[in-house]
Tab-separated table of C-alpha atoms (C1' of nucleotides) in Angstrom:
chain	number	residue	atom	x	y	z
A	1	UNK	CA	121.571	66.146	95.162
A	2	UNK	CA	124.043	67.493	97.748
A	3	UNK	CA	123.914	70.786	99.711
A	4	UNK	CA	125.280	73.356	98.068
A	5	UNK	CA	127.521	75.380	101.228
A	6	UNK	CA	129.743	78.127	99.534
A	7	UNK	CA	130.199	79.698	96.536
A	8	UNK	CA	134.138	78.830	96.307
A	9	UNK	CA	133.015	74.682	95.341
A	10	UNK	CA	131.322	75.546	92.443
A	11	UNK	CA	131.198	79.078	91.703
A	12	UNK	CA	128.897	78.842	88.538
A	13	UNK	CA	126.304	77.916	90.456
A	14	UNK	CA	125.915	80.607	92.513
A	15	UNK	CA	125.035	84.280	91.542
A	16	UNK	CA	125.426	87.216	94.112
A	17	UNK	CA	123.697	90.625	94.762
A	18	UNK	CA	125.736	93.829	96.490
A	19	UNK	CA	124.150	93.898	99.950
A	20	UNK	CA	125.863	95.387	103.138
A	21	UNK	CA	124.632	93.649	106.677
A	22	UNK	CA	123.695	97.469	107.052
A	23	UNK	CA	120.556	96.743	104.688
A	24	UNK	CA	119.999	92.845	105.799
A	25	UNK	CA	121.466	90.672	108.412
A	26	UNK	CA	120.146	87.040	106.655
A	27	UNK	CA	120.441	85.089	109.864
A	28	UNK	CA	118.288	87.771	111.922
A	29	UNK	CA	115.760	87.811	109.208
A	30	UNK	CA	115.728	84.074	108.618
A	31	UNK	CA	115.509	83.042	112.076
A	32	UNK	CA	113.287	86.087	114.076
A	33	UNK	CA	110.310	83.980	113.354
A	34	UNK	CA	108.730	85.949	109.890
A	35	UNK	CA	109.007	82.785	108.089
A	36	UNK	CA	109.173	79.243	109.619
A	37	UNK	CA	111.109	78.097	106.141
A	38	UNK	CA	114.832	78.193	106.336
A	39	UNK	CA	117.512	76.315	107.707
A	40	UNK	CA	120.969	77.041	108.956
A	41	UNK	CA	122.433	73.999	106.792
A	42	UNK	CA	125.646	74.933	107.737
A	43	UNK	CA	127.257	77.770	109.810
A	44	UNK	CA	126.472	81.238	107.497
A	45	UNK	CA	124.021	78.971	104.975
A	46	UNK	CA	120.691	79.398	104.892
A	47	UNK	CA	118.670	77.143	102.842
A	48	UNK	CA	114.863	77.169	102.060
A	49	UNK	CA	111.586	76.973	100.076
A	50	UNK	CA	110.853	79.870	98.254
A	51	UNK	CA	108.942	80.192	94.941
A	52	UNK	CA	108.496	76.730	94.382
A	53	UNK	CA	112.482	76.425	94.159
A	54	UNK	CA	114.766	75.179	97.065
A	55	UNK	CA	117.884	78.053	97.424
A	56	UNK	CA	120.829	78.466	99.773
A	57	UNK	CA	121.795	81.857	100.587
A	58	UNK	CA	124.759	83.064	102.208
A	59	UNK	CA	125.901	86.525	103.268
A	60	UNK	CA	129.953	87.432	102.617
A	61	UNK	CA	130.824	91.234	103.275
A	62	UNK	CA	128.582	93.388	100.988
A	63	UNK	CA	127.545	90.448	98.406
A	64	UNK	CA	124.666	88.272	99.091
A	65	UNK	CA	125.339	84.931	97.432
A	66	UNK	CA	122.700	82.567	96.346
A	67	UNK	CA	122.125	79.163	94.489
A	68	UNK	CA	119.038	77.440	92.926
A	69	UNK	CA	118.705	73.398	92.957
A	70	UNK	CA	117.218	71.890	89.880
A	71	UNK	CA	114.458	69.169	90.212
A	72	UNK	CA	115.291	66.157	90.166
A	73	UNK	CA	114.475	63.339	87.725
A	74	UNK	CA	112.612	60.562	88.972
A	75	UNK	CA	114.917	58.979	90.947
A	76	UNK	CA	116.313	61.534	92.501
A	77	UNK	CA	119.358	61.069	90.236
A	78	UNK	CA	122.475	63.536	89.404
A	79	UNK	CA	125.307	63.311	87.216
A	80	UNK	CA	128.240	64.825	89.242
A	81	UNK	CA	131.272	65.663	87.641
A	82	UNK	CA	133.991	67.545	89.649
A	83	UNK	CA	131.805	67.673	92.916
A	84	UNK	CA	129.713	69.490	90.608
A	85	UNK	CA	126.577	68.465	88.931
A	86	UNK	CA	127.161	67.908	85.449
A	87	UNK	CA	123.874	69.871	83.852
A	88	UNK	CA	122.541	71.945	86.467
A	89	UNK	CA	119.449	73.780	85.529
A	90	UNK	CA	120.130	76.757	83.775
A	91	UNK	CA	119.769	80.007	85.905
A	92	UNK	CA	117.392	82.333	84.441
A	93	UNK	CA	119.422	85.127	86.560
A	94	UNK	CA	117.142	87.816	85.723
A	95	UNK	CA	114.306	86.012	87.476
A	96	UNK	CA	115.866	84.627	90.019
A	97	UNK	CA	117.397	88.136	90.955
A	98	UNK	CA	114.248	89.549	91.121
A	99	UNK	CA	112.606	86.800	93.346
A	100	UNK	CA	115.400	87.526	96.132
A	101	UNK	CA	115.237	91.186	95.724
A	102	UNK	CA	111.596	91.016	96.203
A	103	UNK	CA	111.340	88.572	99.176
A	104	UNK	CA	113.651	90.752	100.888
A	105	UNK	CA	112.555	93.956	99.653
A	106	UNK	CA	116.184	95.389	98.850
A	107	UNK	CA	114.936	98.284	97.261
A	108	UNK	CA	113.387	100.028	100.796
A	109	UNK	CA	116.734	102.005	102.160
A	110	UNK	CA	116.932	100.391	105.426
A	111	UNK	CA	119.998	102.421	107.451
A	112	UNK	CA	117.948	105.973	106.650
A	113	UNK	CA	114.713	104.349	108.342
A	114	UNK	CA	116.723	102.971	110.964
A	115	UNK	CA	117.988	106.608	111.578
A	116	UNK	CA	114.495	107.997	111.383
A	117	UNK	CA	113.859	105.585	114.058
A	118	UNK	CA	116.980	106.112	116.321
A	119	UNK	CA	116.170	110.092	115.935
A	120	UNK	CA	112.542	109.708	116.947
A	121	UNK	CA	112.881	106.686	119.894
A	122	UNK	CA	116.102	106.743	122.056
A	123	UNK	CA	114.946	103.110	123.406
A	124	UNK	CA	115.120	102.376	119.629
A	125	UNK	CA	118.388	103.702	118.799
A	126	UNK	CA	119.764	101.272	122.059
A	127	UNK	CA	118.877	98.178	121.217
A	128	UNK	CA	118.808	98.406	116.966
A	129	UNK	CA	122.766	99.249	117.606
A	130	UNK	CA	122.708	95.813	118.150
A	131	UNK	CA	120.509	93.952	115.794
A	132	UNK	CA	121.337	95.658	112.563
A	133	UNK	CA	120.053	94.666	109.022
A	134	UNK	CA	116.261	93.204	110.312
A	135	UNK	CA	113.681	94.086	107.730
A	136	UNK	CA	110.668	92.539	106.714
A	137	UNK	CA	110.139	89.591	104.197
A	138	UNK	CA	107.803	90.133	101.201
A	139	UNK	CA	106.047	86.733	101.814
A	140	UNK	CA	103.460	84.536	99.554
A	141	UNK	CA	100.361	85.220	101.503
A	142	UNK	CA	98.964	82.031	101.190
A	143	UNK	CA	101.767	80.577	102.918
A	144	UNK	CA	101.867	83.423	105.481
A	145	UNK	CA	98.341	83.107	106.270
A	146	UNK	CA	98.318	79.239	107.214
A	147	UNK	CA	101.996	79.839	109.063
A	148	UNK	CA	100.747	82.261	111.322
A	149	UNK	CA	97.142	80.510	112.017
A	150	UNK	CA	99.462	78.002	113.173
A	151	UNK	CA	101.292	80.320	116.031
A	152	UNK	CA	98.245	80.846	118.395
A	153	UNK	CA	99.526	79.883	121.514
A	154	UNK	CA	102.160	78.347	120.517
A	155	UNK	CA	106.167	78.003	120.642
A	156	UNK	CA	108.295	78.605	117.480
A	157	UNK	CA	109.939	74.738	117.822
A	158	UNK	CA	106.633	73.635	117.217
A	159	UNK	CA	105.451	75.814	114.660
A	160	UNK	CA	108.312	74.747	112.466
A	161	UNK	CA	107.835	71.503	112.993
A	162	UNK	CA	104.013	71.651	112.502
A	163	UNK	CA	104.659	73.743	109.218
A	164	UNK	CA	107.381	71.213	107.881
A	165	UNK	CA	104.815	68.426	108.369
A	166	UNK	CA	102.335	70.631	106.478
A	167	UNK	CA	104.837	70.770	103.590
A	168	UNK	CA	105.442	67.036	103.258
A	169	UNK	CA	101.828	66.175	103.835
A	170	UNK	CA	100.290	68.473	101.411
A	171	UNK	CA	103.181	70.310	99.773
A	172	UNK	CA	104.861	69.059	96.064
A	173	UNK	CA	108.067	67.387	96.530
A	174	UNK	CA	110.754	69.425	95.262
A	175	UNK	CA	114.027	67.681	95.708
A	176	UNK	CA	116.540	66.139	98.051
A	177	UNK	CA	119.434	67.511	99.582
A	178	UNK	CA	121.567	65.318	101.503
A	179	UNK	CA	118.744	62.916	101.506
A	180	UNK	CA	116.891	65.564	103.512
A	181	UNK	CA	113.578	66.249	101.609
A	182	UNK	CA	112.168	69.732	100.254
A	183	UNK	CA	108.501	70.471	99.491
A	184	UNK	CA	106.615	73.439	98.457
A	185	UNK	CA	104.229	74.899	100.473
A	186	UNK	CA	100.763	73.744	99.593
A	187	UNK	CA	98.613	75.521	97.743
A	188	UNK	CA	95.579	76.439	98.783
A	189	UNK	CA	93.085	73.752	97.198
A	190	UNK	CA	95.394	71.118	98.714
A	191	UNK	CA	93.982	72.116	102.266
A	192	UNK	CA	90.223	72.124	101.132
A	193	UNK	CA	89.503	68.540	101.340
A	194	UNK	CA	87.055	66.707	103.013
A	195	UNK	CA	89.587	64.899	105.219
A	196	UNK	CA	92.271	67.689	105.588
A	197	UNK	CA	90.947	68.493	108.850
A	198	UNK	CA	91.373	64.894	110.523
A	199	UNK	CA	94.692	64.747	108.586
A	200	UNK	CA	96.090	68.081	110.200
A	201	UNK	CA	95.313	67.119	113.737
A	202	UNK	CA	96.827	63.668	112.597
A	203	UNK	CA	99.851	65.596	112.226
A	204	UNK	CA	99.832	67.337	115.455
A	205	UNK	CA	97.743	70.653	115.075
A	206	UNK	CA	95.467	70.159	117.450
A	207	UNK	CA	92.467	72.707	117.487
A	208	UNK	CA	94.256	74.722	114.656
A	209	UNK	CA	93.225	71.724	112.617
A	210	UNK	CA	89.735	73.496	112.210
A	211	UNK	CA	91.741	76.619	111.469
A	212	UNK	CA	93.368	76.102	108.778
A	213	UNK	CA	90.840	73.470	106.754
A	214	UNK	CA	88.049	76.159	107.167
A	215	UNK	CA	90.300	79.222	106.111
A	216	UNK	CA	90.989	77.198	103.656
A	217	UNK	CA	87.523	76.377	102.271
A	218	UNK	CA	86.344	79.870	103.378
A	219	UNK	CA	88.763	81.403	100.688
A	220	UNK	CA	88.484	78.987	97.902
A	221	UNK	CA	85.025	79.423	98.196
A	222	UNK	CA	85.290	83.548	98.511
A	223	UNK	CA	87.775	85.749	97.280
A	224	UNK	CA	90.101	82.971	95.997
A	225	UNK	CA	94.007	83.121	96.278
A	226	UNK	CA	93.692	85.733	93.631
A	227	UNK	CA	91.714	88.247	95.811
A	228	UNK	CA	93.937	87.265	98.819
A	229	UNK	CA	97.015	88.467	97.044
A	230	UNK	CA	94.621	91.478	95.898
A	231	UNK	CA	94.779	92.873	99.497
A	232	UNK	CA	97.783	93.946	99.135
A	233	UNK	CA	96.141	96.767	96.730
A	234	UNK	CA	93.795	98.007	99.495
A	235	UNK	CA	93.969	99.890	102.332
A	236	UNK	CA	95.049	98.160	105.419
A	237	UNK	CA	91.905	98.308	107.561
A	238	UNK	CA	90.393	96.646	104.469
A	239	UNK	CA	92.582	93.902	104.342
A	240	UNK	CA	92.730	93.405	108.216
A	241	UNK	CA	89.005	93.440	108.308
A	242	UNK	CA	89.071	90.799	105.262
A	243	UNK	CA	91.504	88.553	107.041
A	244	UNK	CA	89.740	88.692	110.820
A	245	UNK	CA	86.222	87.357	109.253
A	246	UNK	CA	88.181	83.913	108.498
A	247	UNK	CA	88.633	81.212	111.125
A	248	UNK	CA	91.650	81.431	113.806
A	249	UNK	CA	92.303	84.855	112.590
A	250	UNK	CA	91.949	87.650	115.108
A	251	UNK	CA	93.781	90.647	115.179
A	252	UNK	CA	97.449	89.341	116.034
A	253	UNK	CA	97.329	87.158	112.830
A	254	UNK	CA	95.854	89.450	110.860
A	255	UNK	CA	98.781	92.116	111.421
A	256	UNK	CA	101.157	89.709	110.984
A	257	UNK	CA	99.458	88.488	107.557
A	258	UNK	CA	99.201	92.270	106.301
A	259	UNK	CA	102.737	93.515	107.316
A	260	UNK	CA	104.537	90.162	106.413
A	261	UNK	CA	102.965	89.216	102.674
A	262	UNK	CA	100.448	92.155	102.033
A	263	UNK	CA	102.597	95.546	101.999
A	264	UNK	CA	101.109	97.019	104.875
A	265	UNK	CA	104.545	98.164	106.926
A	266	UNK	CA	102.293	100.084	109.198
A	267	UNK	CA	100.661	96.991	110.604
A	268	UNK	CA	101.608	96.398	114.280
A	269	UNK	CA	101.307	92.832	115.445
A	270	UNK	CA	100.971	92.696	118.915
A	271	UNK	CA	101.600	89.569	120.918
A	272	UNK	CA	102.393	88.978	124.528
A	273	UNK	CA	105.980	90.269	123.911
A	274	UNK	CA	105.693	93.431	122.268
A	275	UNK	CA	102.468	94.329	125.386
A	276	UNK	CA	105.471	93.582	127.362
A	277	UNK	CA	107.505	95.640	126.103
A	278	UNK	CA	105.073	99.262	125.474
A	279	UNK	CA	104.064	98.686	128.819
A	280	UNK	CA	106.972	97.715	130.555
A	281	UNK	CA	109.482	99.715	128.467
A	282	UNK	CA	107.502	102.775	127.001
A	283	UNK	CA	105.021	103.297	130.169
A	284	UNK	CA	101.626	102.816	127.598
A	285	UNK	CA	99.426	103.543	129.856
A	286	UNK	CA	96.490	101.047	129.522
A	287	UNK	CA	93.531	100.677	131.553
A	288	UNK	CA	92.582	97.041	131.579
A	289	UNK	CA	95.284	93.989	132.729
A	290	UNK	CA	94.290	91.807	129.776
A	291	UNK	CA	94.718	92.596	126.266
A	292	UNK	CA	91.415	93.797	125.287
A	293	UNK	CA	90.877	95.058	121.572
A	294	UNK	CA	91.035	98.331	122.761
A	295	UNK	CA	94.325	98.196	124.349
A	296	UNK	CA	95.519	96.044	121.066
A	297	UNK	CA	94.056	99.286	119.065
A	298	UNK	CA	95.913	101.588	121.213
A	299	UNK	CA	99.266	99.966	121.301
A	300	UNK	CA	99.330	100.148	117.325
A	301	UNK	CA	98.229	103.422	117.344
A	302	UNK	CA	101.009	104.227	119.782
A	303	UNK	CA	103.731	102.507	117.990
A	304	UNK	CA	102.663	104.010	114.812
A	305	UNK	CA	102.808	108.000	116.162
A	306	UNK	CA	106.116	106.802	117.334
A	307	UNK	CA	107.778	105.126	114.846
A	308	UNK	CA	105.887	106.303	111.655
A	309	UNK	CA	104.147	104.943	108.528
A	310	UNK	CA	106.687	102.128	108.944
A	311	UNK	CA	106.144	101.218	112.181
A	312	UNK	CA	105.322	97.763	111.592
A	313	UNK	CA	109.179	97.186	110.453
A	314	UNK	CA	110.145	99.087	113.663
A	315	UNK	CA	108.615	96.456	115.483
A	316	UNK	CA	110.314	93.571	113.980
A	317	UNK	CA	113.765	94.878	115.117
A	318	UNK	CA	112.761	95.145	118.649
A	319	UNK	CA	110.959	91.907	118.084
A	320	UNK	CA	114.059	90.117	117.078
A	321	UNK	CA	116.253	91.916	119.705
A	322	UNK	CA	113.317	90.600	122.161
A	323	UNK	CA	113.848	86.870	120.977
A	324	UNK	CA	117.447	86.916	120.972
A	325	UNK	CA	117.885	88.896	124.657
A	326	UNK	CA	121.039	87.341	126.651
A	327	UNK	CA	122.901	86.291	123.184
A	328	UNK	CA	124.483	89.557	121.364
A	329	UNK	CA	124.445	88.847	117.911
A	330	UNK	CA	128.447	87.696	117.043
A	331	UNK	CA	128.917	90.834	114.628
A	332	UNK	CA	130.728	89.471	111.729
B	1	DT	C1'	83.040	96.747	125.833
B	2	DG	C1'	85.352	93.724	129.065
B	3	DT	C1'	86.603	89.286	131.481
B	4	DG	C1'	87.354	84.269	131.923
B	5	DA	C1'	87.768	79.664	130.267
B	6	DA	C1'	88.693	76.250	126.988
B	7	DC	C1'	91.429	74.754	123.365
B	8	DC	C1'	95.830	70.745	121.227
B	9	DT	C1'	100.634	69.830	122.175
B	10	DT	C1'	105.149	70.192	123.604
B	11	DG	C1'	109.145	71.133	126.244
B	12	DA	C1'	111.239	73.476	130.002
B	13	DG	C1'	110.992	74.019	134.746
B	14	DT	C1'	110.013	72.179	139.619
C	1	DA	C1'	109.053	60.474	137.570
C	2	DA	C1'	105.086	63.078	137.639
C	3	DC	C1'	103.250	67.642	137.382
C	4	DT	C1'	102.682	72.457	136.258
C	5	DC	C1'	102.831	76.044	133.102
C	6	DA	C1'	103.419	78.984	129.241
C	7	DA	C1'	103.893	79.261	124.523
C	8	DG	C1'	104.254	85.245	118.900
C	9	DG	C1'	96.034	83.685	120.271
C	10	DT	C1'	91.212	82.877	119.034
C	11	DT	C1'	86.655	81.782	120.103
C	12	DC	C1'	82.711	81.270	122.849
C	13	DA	C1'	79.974	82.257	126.934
DNA sequence: TGTGAACCTTGAGT
DNA sequence: AACTCAAGGTTCA
């Protein structure tokens, strides 16, 4: 199958939703290092895993534009006719609406919390005028788990890489595009095998190898990937305290876990760059020069009485504007 | 409670 | 061409 750039090729094949960059800038949120998925397969198009389905999204004005690929028969075969493929899979629009609404949570306001923000934290209101539209995926928390066990002490090349080899090792093939692979992220009893621990670090994960086999095998054999996607039901100190008690999960990957795929926006992650930042930038006051628990506790806490029940999305925009410092975003 | 070291690998920096 | 060092941390003394 080929890539699938802009609408204007084959226009029944792609569907759009009214979004201004006001409420989501795609290629902040797709690249800020929520989800190691998506691809910039050519300038403005994002394509990606998502569901179980490969998409392409693309932002133009106030529409968000998106296409589905089909799965392929055996041999990777397509009728084309046109440039186009002569029987694409039907769209079931009404699903596939709600999947993208959902992932990117479109019906949170985002400019009115962005004010609240701005009003409450003049450091805030300086750099967001910058890095507009960043709000926080609704992810699968399977997949978000095992991505983020992945990060510790590590760089984001990597982690893609790492999670990409994840996909094709353990992960159901989807399709091709442009002879370029696509597999679903694997599910969780595809990481609980005997050997899926000599086959990660095989694959380059070194001591997160251990990680992610025995999170696996902890939760298969506990609450099940049912009762992980049942944390997003309970409070988050439950589902942080739930999370920490499985292998290369402290309190970093916990946040991220609960604010990225569990519905817990007040979740704070904080890593080296946002200590950097409340100490260097807000004057947090903090006893200790490492980052004990305490000071991890007390830099949420701080955040939070700042920023507000949402303070976790607060955090990704400075987060993003943190990754991206030296390159202003080209404001289409 | 708090501190330090080890942990796999990679890529950017001397 | 080596070599050091940090990278969205966690675990164990």
């Amino acid at each position: 199958m080929k890539l699938r750039d802009a609408p204007s090729a084959c226009p029944s094949l792609w569907r759009c939703l009214p979004c201004p960059p006001a409420e989501l800038r795609l290629d902040l949120v797709l690249s800020s290092g929520q989800s190691f998925r998506w691809w910039e397969s050519s300038p403005g198009a994002w394509t990606g895993v998502l569901e179980g389905r490969v998409w392409t999204l693309r932002q133009d004005g106030d529409r968000l534009w998106y296409t589905v690929y089909g799965e392929e028969n055996e041999h990777g075969e397509e009728e084309e006719r046109d440039g186009c493929p002569a029987k694409a899979a039907r769209l079931d629009v009404v699903e596939t609406d709600r999947i993208l609404r959902d992932y990117f949570q479109l019906d949170v306001g985002l400019s009115g919390l962005y004010r609240a923000w701005a009003a409450a934290d003049p450091l805030f209101r300086k750099v967001a005028s910058d890095f507009p539209g960043v709000r926080v995926l609704r992810q699968d928390p399977v997949e978000c788990l095992f991505s983020f066990i992945c990060t510790s002490n590590n760089h984001i090349s990597r982690i893609t890489a790492m999670i990409e080899r994840l996909c094709q090792a353990f992960g159901r093939r989807l399709c091709c595009l442009d002879s370029r692979p696509f597999h679903a992220f694997p599910a969780l009893s595809a990481l609980t095998g005997a050997d899926a621990e000599a086959r990660l670090r095989a694959l380059g994960f070194g001591y997160r190898a251990k990680f992610v086999s025995g999170s696996a095998r902890a939760i298969a054999e506990g609450l099940g990937t049912e009762g992980l996607c049942q944390l997003r039901t309970v409070p988050y100190a439950e589902a942080r305290r739930v999370l920490c008690a499985l292998p290369g999960v402290g309190a970093k990957v916990a946040d991220c876990v609960c604010l990225l795929s569990l519905d817990k926006a007040e979740a704070v992650p904080v890593d080296t760059h946002v200590w950097h930042i409340a100490r260097q930038r807000y004057g947090v006051a903090l006893g200790g020069k490492s980052l004990t628990p305490r000071a991890y506790q007390e830099i949420g806490d701080f955040f939070r009485g700042l920023w507000g029940p949402r303070a976790g999305w607060a955090q990704a925009v400075l987060f993003c504007a943190d990754l991206r410092k030296g390159q202003k975003p080209a404001c289409s």
